[in-house]
Short mmCIF file of C-alpha atoms in Angstrom, two decimals:
data_model
loop_
_atom_site.label_atom_id
_atom_site.label_comp_id
_atom_site.label_asym_id
_atom_site.label_seq_id
_atom_site.Cartn_x
_atom_site.Cartn_y
_atom_site.Cartn_z
CA MET A 54 0.00 0.00 0.00
CA TYR A 55 1.33 3.38 -1.00
CA LYS A 56 0.67 7.00 -0.14
CA LEU A 57 -0.57 9.31 -2.88
CA GLU A 58 2.52 11.54 -2.65
CA ASP A 59 4.78 8.51 -3.22
CA VAL A 60 2.68 7.33 -6.17
CA ARG A 61 2.74 10.83 -7.67
CA LYS A 62 6.52 11.13 -7.24
CA GLU A 63 7.30 7.75 -8.85
CA THR A 64 4.75 8.21 -11.62
CA LEU A 65 6.10 11.67 -12.48
CA LYS A 66 9.56 10.10 -12.72
CA TYR A 67 8.18 7.29 -14.93
CA PHE A 68 6.54 9.81 -17.28
CA LYS A 69 9.60 12.10 -17.25
CA GLY A 70 7.79 14.98 -15.53
CA ASN A 71 4.58 14.82 -17.58
CA GLU A 72 1.91 16.04 -15.13
CA LEU A 73 -1.03 15.24 -17.41
CA ALA A 74 0.05 11.62 -17.98
CA THR A 75 0.72 11.28 -14.25
CA ASN A 76 -2.70 12.60 -13.23
CA ILE A 77 -4.55 10.44 -15.76
CA TRP A 78 -2.69 7.29 -14.75
CA ILE A 79 -3.29 7.87 -11.05
CA ASP A 80 -6.98 8.69 -11.54
CA LYS A 81 -7.89 6.01 -14.08
CA TYR A 82 -5.44 3.13 -14.16
CA CYS A 83 -3.54 2.84 -10.87
CA LEU A 84 -4.72 -0.25 -9.01
CA LYS A 85 -6.57 0.68 -5.84
CA SER A 86 -8.28 -1.36 -3.16
CA LYS A 87 -12.02 -1.03 -2.64
CA GLU A 88 -11.16 1.41 0.15
CA GLY A 89 -9.18 3.58 -2.28
CA THR A 90 -5.71 2.60 -1.05
CA TYR A 91 -3.04 2.77 -3.77
CA LEU A 92 -1.67 -0.69 -4.57
CA GLU A 93 0.69 0.30 -7.40
CA LEU A 94 3.53 2.76 -7.15
CA SER A 95 3.97 3.51 -10.86
CA PRO A 96 2.92 2.37 -14.33
CA TYR A 97 5.77 -0.14 -14.18
CA ASP A 98 3.85 -1.97 -11.44
CA MET A 99 0.78 -1.93 -13.67
CA ASN A 100 2.79 -3.47 -16.51
CA ILE A 101 4.00 -6.20 -14.12
CA ARG A 102 0.36 -6.91 -13.20
CA ILE A 103 -0.75 -7.05 -16.84
CA ALA A 104 2.23 -9.20 -17.88
CA ALA A 105 1.51 -11.69 -15.09
CA GLU A 106 -2.11 -12.02 -16.22
CA LEU A 107 -1.15 -12.39 -19.88
CA ALA A 108 1.54 -14.97 -18.99
CA ARG A 109 -1.05 -16.92 -16.99
CA ILE A 110 -3.27 -17.13 -20.07
CA GLU A 111 -0.36 -17.75 -22.46
CA ALA A 112 0.65 -20.81 -20.41
CA ASN A 113 -2.44 -22.59 -21.77
CA TYR A 114 -1.10 -22.51 -25.35
CA PRO A 115 1.81 -24.07 -27.20
CA ASN A 116 4.93 -21.87 -27.41
CA PRO A 117 3.73 -19.26 -24.88
CA ILE A 118 5.27 -15.80 -24.67
CA LYS A 119 7.36 -15.64 -21.50
CA TYR A 120 6.52 -13.29 -18.64
CA GLU A 121 9.81 -11.38 -18.98
CA GLU A 122 9.17 -10.77 -22.69
CA LEU A 123 5.66 -9.54 -21.93
CA VAL A 124 7.03 -7.05 -19.38
CA GLU A 125 9.52 -5.78 -21.96
CA LEU A 126 6.83 -5.47 -24.65
CA LEU A 127 4.56 -3.52 -22.30
CA GLU A 128 7.39 -1.22 -21.23
CA GLU A 129 8.75 -0.54 -24.71
CA TYR A 130 6.21 -1.19 -27.46
CA ILE A 131 2.63 -1.92 -26.46
CA ILE A 132 0.07 0.29 -24.75
CA PRO A 133 -3.12 -1.73 -24.23
CA GLY A 134 -6.55 -0.10 -24.24
CA GLY A 135 -7.74 1.58 -21.07
CA SER A 136 -10.01 -1.29 -20.04
CA ILE A 137 -7.04 -3.65 -20.12
CA LEU A 138 -4.80 -1.19 -18.25
CA TYR A 139 -7.36 -1.04 -15.48
CA GLY A 140 -8.81 -4.53 -15.52
CA ALA A 141 -6.13 -7.11 -16.36
CA GLY A 142 -5.12 -8.87 -13.17
CA ASN A 143 -7.29 -6.54 -11.08
CA ASN A 144 -8.94 -8.64 -8.36
CA HIS A 145 -10.28 -5.56 -6.58
CA SER A 146 -12.93 -4.58 -9.11
CA ILE A 147 -15.42 -6.07 -11.52
CA SER A 148 -14.45 -4.87 -14.96
CA SER A 149 -14.35 -5.87 -18.57
CA LEU A 150 -11.26 -6.03 -20.74
CA ALA A 151 -13.22 -4.91 -23.80
CA ASN A 152 -13.39 -1.32 -24.98
CA CYS A 153 -16.27 -2.01 -27.38
CA PHE A 154 -19.63 -3.64 -26.91
CA VAL A 155 -22.49 -4.63 -29.19
CA ILE A 156 -25.82 -4.40 -27.49
CA GLY A 157 -29.36 -4.73 -28.64
CA THR A 158 -32.76 -6.05 -27.78
CA ASP A 159 -35.20 -8.43 -29.37
CA ASP A 160 -38.01 -6.72 -27.46
CA ASP A 161 -38.92 -3.55 -29.40
CA SER A 162 -41.25 -2.12 -26.77
CA TYR A 163 -41.15 0.52 -24.02
CA GLY A 164 -40.30 -2.18 -21.47
CA GLY A 165 -37.57 -3.64 -23.70
CA ILE A 166 -36.04 -0.20 -24.28
CA CYS A 167 -36.08 0.54 -20.53
CA THR A 168 -34.44 -2.82 -19.78
CA MET A 169 -31.76 -2.11 -22.37
CA ASP A 170 -31.19 1.35 -20.84
CA GLN A 171 -30.70 -0.21 -17.39
CA GLU A 172 -28.23 -2.74 -18.81
CA GLN A 173 -26.33 0.06 -20.57
CA VAL A 174 -26.04 2.02 -17.34
CA GLN A 175 -24.56 -1.03 -15.60
CA LEU A 176 -22.16 -1.58 -18.49
CA MET A 177 -21.01 2.04 -18.65
CA LYS A 178 -20.36 2.34 -14.93
CA ARG A 179 -17.87 -0.51 -15.17
#
């Protein structure tokens, strides 16, 4: 568990002084407990979390990409979508790893539209 001032300091260093990137990462992607405690010190910790989750899945396939290679790819070449940055390996929140959704209803009525609206609200809040 980290203090906000420590997270800010390390994240500013990671982003080479970029305040905007630092603020966005802390607000949107830094892993926090349900109580709001900071569980990651910098985006590097996030990349470790994501790499561990990807390596766990990769292990199910022939010729898996190794954890160390995944960390390097995330640090140097790949920036996943925001849902993945926040959700991969995050056991503190219910979230989806998808940035896009296809929704619809077979019930073209007032009740069906209201049900779809309720489902959209639940989807968007995650």
